[in-house]
XYZ file of C-alpha atoms in Angstrom:
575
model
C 43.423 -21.035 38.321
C 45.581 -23.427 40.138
C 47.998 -25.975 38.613
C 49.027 -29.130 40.747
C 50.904 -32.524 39.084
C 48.883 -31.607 35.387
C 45.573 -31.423 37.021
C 43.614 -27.541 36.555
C 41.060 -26.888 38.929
C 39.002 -23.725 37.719
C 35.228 -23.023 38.386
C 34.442 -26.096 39.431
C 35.938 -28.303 36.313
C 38.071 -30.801 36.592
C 40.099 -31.067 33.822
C 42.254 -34.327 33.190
C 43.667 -34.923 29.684
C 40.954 -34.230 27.120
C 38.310 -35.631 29.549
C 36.286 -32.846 31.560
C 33.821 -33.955 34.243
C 32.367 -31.770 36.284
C 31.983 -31.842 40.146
C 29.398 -29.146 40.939
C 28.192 -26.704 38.003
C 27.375 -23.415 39.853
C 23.164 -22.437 39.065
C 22.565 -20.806 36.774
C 22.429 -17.015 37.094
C 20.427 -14.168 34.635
C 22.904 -12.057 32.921
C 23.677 -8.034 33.919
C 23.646 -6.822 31.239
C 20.680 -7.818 28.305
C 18.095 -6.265 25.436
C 15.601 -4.164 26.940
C 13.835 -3.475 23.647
C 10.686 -5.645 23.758
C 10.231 -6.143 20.373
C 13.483 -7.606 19.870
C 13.273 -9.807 22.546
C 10.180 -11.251 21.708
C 10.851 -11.691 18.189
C 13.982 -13.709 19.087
C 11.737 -15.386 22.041
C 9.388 -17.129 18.911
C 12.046 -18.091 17.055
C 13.823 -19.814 20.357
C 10.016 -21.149 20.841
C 9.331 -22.493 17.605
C 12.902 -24.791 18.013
C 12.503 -25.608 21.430
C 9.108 -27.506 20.451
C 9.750 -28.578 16.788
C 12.186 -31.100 18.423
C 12.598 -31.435 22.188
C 8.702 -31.044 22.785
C 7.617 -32.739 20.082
C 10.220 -35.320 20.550
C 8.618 -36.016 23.893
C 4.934 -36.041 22.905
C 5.529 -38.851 20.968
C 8.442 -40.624 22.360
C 10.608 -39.720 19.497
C 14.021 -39.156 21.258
C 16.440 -38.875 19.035
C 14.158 -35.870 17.780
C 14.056 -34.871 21.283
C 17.923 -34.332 22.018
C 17.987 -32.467 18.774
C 16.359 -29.496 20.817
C 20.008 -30.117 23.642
C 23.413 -28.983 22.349
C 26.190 -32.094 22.497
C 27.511 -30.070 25.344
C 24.355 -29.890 27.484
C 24.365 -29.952 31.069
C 21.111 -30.010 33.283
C 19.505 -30.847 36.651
C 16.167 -32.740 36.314
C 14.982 -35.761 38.461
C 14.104 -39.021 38.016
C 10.450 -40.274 39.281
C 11.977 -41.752 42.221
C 13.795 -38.423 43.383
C 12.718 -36.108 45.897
C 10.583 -36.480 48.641
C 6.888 -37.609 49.305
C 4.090 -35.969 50.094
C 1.433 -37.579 52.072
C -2.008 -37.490 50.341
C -4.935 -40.239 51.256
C -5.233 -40.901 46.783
C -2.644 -39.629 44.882
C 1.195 -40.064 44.771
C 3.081 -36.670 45.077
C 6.878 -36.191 44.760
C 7.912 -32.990 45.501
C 11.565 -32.070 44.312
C 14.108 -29.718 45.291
C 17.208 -27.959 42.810
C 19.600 -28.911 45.935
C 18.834 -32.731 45.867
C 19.974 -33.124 41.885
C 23.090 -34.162 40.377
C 24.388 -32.942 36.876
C 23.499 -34.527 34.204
C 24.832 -35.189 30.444
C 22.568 -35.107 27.670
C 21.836 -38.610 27.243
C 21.306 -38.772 31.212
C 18.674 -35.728 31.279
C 16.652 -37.421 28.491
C 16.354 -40.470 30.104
C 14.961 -38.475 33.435
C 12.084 -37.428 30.869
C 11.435 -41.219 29.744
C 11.344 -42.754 33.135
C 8.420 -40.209 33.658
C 6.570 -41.016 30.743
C 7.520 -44.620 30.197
C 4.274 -45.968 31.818
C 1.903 -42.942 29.855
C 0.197 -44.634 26.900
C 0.620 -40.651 24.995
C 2.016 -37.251 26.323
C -1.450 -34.925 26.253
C 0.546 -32.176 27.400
C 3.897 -30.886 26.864
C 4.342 -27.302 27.504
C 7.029 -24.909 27.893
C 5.993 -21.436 29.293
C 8.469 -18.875 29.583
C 8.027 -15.896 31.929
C 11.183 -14.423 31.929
C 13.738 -14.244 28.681
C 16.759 -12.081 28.903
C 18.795 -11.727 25.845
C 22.532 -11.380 25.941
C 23.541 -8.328 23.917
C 25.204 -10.423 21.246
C 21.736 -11.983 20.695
C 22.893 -15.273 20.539
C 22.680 -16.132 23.863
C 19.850 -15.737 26.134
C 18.743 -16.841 29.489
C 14.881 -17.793 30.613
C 12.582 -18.866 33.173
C 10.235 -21.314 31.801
C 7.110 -23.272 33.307
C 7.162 -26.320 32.286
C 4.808 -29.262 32.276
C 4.371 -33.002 31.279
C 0.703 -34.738 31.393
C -0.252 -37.968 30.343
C -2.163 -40.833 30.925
C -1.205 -44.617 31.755
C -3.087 -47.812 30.151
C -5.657 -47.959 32.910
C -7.244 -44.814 32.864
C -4.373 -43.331 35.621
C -2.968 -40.282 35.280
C 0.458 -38.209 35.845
C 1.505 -34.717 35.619
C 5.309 -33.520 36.017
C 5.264 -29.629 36.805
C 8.161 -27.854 37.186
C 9.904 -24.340 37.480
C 13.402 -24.295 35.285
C 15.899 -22.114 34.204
C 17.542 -22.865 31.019
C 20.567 -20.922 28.998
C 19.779 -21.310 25.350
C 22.255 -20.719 22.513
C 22.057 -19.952 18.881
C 23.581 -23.251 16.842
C 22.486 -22.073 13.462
C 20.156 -19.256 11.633
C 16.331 -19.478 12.913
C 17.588 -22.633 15.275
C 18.271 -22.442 19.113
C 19.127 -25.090 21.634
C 19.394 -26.079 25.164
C 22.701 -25.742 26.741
C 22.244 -25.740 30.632
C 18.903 -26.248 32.445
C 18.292 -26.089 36.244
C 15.459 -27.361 37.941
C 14.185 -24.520 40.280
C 11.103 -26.856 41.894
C 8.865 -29.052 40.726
C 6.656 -31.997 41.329
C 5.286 -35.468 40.079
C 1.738 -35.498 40.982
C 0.219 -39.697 39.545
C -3.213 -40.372 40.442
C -2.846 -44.405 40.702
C -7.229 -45.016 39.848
C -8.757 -42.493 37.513
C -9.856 -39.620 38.965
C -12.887 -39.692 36.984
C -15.209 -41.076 34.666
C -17.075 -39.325 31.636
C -21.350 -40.718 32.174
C -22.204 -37.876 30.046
C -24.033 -40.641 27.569
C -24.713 -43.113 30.022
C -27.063 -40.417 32.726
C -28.507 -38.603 29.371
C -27.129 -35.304 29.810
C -27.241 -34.308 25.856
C -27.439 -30.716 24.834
C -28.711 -29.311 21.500
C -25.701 -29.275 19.742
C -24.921 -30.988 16.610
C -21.016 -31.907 15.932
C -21.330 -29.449 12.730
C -22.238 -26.922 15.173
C -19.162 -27.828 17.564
C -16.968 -27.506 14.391
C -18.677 -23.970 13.512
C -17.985 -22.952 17.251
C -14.553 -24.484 17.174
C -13.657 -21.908 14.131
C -14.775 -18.866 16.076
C -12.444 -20.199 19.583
C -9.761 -20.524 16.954
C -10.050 -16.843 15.893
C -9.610 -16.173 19.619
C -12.790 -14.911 20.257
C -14.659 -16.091 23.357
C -18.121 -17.218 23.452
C -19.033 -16.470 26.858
C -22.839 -17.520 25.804
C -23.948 -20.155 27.902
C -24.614 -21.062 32.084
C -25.315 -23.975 34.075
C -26.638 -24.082 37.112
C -27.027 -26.876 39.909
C -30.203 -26.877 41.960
C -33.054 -28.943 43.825
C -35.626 -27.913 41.292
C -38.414 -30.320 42.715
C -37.090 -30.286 46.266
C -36.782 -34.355 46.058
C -33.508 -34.618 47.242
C -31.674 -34.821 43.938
C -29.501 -32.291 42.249
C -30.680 -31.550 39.157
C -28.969 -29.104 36.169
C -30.370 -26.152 34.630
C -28.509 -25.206 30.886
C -28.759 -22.265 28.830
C -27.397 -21.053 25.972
C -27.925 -17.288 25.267
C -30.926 -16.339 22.650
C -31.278 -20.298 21.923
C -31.676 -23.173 24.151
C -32.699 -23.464 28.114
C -33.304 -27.105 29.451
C -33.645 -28.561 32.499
C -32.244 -31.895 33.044
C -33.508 -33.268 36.105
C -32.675 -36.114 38.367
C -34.367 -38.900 38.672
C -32.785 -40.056 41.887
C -32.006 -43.463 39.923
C -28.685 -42.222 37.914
C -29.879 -40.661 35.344
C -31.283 -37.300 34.428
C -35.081 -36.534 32.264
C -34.415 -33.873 29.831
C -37.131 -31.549 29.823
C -37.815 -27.629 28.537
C -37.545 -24.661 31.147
C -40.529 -22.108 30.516
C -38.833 -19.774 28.599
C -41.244 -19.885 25.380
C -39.579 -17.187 23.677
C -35.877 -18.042 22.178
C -34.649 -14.273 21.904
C -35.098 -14.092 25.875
C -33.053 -17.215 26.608
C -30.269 -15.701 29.222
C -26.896 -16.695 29.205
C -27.343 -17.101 33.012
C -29.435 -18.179 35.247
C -30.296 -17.890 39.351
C -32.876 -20.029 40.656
C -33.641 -18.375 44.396
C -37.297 -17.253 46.254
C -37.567 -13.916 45.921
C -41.148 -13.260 47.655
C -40.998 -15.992 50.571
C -43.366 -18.299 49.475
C -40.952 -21.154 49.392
C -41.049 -21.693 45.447
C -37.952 -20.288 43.644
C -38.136 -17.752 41.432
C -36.316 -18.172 37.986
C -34.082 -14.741 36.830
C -32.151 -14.471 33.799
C -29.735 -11.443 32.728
C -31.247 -11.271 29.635
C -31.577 -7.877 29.215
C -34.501 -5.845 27.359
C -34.613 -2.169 26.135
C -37.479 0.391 25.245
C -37.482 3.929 26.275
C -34.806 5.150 27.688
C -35.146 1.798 30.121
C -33.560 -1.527 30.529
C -35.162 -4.323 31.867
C -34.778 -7.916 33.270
C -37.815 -10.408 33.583
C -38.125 -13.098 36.260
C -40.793 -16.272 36.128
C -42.569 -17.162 39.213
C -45.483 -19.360 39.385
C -48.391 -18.376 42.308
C -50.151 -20.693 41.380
C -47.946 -24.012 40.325
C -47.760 -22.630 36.446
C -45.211 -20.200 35.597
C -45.581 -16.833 34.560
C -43.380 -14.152 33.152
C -43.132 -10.551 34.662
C -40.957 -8.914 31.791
C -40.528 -5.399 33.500
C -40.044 -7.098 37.374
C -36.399 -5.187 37.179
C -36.031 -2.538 35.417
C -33.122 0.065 35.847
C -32.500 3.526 33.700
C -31.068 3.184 30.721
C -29.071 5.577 28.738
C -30.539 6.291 24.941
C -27.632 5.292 22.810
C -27.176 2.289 24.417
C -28.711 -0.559 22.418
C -26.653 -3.220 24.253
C -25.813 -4.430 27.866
C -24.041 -7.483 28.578
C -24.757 -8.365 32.296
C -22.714 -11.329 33.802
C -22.974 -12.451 37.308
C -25.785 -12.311 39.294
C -26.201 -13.330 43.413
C -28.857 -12.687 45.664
C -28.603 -11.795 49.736
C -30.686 -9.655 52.062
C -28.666 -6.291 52.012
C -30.645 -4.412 54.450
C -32.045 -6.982 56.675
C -35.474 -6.629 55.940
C -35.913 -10.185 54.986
C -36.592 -10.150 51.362
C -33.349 -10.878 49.207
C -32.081 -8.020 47.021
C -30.367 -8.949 44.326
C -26.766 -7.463 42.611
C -26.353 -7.690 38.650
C -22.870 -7.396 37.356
C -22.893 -5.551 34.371
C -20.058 -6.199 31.624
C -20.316 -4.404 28.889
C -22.115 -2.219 26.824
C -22.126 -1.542 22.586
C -20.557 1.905 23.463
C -17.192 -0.062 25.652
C -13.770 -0.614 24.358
C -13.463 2.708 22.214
C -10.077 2.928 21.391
C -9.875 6.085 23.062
C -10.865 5.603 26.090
C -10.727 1.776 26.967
C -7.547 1.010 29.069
C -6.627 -3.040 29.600
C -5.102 -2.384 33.157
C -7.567 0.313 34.269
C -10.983 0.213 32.063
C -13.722 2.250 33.411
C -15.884 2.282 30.398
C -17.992 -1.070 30.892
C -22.042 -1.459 32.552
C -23.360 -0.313 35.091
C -23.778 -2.498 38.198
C -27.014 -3.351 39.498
C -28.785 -3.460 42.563
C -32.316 -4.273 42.681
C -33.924 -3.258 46.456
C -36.591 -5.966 46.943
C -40.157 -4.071 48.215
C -41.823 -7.364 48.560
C -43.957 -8.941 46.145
C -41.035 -9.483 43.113
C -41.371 -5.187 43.121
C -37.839 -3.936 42.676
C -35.992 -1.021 43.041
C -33.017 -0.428 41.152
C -30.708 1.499 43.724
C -26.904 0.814 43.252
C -26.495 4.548 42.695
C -28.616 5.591 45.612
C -26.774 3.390 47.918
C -23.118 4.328 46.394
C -22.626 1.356 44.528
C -20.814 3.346 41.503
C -18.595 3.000 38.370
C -18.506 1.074 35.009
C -15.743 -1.273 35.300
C -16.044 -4.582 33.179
C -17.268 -6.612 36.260
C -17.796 -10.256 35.555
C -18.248 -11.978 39.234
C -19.605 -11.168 42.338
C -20.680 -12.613 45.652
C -21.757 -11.351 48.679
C -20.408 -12.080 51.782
C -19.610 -10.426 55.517
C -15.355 -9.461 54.447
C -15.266 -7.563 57.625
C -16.917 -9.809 60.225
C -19.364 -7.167 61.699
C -22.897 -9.025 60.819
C -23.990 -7.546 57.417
C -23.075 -8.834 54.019
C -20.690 -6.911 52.100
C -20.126 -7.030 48.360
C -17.169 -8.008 46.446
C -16.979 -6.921 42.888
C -14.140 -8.511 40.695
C -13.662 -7.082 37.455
C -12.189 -7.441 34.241
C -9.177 -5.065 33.055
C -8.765 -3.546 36.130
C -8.926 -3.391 40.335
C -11.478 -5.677 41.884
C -13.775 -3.703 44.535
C -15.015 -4.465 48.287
C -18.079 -2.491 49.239
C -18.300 -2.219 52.900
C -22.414 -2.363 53.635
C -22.606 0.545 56.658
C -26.118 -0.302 57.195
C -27.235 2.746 54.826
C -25.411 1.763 52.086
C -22.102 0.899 50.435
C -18.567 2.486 50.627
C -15.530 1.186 48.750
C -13.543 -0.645 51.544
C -10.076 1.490 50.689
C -6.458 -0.463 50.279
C -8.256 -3.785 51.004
C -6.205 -6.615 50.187
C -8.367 -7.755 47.602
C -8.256 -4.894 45.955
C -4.328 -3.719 45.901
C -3.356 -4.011 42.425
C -5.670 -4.656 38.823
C -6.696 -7.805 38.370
C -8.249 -9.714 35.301
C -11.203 -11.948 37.787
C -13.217 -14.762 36.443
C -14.386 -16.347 39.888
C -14.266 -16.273 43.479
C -14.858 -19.535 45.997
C -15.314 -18.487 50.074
C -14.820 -21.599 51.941
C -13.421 -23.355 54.838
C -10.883 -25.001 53.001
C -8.119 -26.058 55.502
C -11.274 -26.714 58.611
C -9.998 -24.149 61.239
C -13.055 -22.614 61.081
C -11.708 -19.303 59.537
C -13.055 -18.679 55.673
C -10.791 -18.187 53.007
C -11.596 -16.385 49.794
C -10.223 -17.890 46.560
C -10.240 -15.435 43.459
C -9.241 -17.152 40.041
C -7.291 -14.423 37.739
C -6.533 -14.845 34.130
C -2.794 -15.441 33.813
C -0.211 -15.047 31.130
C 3.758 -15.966 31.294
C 4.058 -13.369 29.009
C 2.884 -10.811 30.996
C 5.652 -11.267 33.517
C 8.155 -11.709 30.824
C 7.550 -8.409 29.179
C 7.262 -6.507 32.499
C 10.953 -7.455 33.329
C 11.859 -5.472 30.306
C 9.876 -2.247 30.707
C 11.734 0.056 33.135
C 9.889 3.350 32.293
C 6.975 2.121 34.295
C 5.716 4.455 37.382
C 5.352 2.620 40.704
C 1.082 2.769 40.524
C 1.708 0.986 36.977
C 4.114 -1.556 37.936
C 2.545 -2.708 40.624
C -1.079 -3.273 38.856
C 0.831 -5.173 36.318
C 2.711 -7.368 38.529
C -0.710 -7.886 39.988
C -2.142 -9.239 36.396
C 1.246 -11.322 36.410
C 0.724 -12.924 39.385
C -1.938 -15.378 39.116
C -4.276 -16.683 41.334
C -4.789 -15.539 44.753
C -5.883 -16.896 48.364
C -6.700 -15.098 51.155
C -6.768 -15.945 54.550
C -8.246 -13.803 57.279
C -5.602 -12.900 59.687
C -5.369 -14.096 63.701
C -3.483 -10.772 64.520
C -5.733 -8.059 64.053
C -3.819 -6.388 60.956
C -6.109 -5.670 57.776
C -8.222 -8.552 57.911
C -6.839 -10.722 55.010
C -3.523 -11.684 53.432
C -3.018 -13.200 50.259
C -0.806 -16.925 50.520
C -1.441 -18.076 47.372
C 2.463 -17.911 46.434
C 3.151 -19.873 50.145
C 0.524 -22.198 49.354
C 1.534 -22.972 45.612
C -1.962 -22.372 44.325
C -1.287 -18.937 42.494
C -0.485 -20.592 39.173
C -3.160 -22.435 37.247
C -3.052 -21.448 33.955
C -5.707 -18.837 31.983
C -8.207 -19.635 34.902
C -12.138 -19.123 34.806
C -14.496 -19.892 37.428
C -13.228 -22.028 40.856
C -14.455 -23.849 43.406
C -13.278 -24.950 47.017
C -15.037 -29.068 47.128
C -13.827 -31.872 48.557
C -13.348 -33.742 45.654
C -11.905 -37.143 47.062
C -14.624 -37.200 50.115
C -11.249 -36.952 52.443
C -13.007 -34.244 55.095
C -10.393 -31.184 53.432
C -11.491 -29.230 50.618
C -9.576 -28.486 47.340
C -9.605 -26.213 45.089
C -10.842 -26.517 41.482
C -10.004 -24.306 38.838
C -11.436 -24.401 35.151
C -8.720 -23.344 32.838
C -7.476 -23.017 29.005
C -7.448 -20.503 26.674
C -7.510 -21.316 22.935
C -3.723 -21.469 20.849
C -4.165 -22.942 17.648
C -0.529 -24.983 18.661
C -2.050 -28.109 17.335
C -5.738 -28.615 16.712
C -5.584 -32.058 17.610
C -4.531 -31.668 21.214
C -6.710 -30.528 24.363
C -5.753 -26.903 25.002
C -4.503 -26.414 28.969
């Protein structure tokens, strides 16, 4: 402390009289020492939670500030921009502001709440108003705690426009009174303004006819079983040219009910008409529409899958003659006796052995006899289905050989896709699975081997899609692989210490997100993962993805379906 003329300079305050202002606030920095014991932690996390969006949240979601700055203690201090801050980014469509923790000044309570209504001044509601927290370290007093939080602002303006503010922030938040917490200091780590001046799209569901047999009581019924949590992972679409017109047409299924094509009519608009699946109990979840005997009429394959004798068994519809048929038996695979049940998921078709004919891979789930308590693992689950691998002997004959051609194991493997990972000619296989490690098979020419430490298999992974593209047109592909993510799976992993190295790493894997990788120009292993470089690791409980040029610019993006259901308020869109 130094003491000149009644002025006391000390870490960074400027004290004059009974007026403090502050110059420069050092960042924010996580405590030493703080409560390792998870369920403490998290128990104080929901209470923190539960006050942090009772009033600053839910202050901002419907421009209610005086609720808003009940969630900031009277001696808050922060670092947030304005709209205007930062710097742009140049995009042909939409407006991007990228901002940086080094370009902000400090701001008082009153100042950091107007930062948040400048951004949402011109939104006509706040959809979205999240705060994510992925790291929470409580101060052993247990009053005090420090956190990483994602957080995120969405809205749209009067014109159909829309804006999302996305940014990284660490925040120190104190006790004020039993079962209520506050904001003292928040730091903006990075962030970004991303406003889409036109909409980005419009809904023609109604106006092109694409209606689906679904009642609203029926959406309500469904609604009550997402609320429970429980997924319904029950129905497909697929895109295809089924007349070969021209015109992209749909195909939509709904497991054990419903299967309709709706197809184009080149004019706008779509004719709803029934696929030729007669019987409703063999309605697949999924569908592939691909020639499997040459004759230049597709084939139609479901992974609907039958049982009798010791067998299991897929049908496919062809039509030789212009009217479809059903082979019931065309793929049939051993099947264990005491299992009644087989939930296959993916399926993708490529020639494997380069005799012309395309084989076809079957990713198997599930079965009734997976997740027994005492053997199913979340990080490292080996007791789903088998994966299948049907040889094509010409004619839509079959032969189930996955085994035979080392294609083994019984992870929970929900998407696949064939492609040539190791650029010598032949397609290889990537398998990404559920509740575990993802696999690469490496096609030798007589089979499959498990490609071993390949990037895109180094640590467990929860998969839900994969996009090969591309993206960035340097004519190298890049493989896109959308994860299921939770902030609370990196916030608990800071607190477990007892974890071995193996461990830790797979779970820092599940906590990382989304991944790209891009084949490497200098030799090395082939592929390396810049997802984190490239800002595209984070995107929320992600499903399937897709690398499309969506604004007809020449580049490709990358779209990700997300959102997992949280009950938070039934009202609002889940993200």
């Amino acid at each position: 402390m130094l003491l000149t003329a009644g002025l006391v300079i000390a870490s960074g305050w400027f004290v004059l009289g009974a007026t403090r202002i502050q110059q420069a606030a050092p960042l924010l920095t996580a405590p030493e020492r703080y409560v390792t014991d998870i369920s403490i932690a998290e128990e104080v996390l929901a209470v923190v939670q539960q006050s942090i969006r009772s009033t600053l949240l839910d202050g901002v979601r419907n421009f209610d500030w005086e609720r808003a700055s009940r969630g900031l203690s009277p001696d808050f201090l922060g670092r947030f921009p304005k709209p205007e801050d930062g710097r742009t980014i140049d995009d042909a469509s939409l407006v991007i502001r990228r901002y940086e923790a080094t370009d902000l000044g400090i701001q008082r309570r009153d100042q950091f709440l107007e930062s948040l209504r400048l951004h949402t001044a011109s939104w006509t509601s706040v959809e979205q108003a999240s705060w994510k927290v992925f790291t929470f370290l409580l101060e052993p007093s247990r009053d005090r705690a420090f956190a990483q939080v994602h957080l995120q602002l969405g809205g749209p303006g009067s014109a159909g426009q829309r804006t999302l503010v996305d940014a990284t922030v660490e925040v120190l938040v104190v006790e004020a009174a039993p079962d209520e917490w506050v904001i003292s200091r928040l730091d903006l780590i990075e962030g970004s303004r991303v406003h889409n001046p036109s909409p980005p799209f419009r809904d023609i569901t109604d106006a092109v006819g694409f209606h689906f047999n679904r009642s609203d009581v029926n959406g309500d019924l469904r609604q009550d079983i997402i609320d429970t949590r429980s997924s319904l992972i029950d129905s497909g679409l697929s895109v295809v040219d089924w007349d070969h017109d021209g015109f992209w047409d749909l195909l939509v299924t709904e497991s054990m009910n419903h299967s309709l094509l709706f197809r184009n009519d080149g004019k706008g608009g779509f004719e709803r008409e029934l696929l030729p699946i007669k019987d409703r109990r063999l309605v697949p979840s999924q569908l592939v529409f691909v020639d499997l005997d040459g004759d230049g009429l597709e084939e139609l394959v479901g992974n609907r899958v039958l049982y009798r004798d010791g067998y299991g068994s897929m049908g496919i519809y062809t039509r030789p003659d212009g009217e479809w048929v059903f082979l019931p038996q065309a793929l049939e695979f051993d099947n264990p006796s005491d299992v009644r049940r087989t939930d296959a998921q993916a399926m993708t078709a490529a020639d494997v052995n380069g005799d012309g004919l395309l084989d076809l891979f079957v990713a198997g789930y599930e079965t009734d006899q997976s997740r027994d308590p005492r053997r199913f693992n979340r990080v490292d689950a080996h007791d789903g289905a088998d994966n299948l691998l049907f040889i094509n002997q010409g004619d839509l004959r079959f032969t189930e050989a996955s085994d035979a051609l080392g294609i083994t194991g019984t992870q929970y493997t929900y998407v696949a896709q064939f492609f040539d990972f190791d650029g010598d000619g032949d397609v290889d296989l990537f398998e990404g699975n559920d509740y575990g490690r993802n696999v690469v098979w490496d096609n030798t020419g007589d089979g499959f081997r498990a490609f071993e430490d390949h990037p895109l298999t180094r640590h467990a992974s929860n998969t839900m899609g994969i996009t090969i593209g591309d993206w960035d047109n340097t004519g190298a592909w890049g493989v896109y692989v959308s994860n299921m993510y939770s902030h609370a799976g990196r916030r608990v992993l800071r607190l477990t210490e007892s974890l071995g190295d193996v461990m830790r790493a797979d779970l820092e894997g599940l906590a990382a997100g989304n991944q790209l990788f891009v084949r490497k120009t200098d030799g090395g292993d082939g592929w390396e993962d810049q997802a984190r470089l490239l800002d595209v690791n984070v995107a929320g409980w992600a499903w399937g993805c897709l690398f499309y040029d969506l604004d007809n610019d020449g580049d490709k993006e990358i779209f990700v379906t997300n959102g997992n259901t949280s009950f938070r308020d039934p009202d609002a869109p889940d993200y």
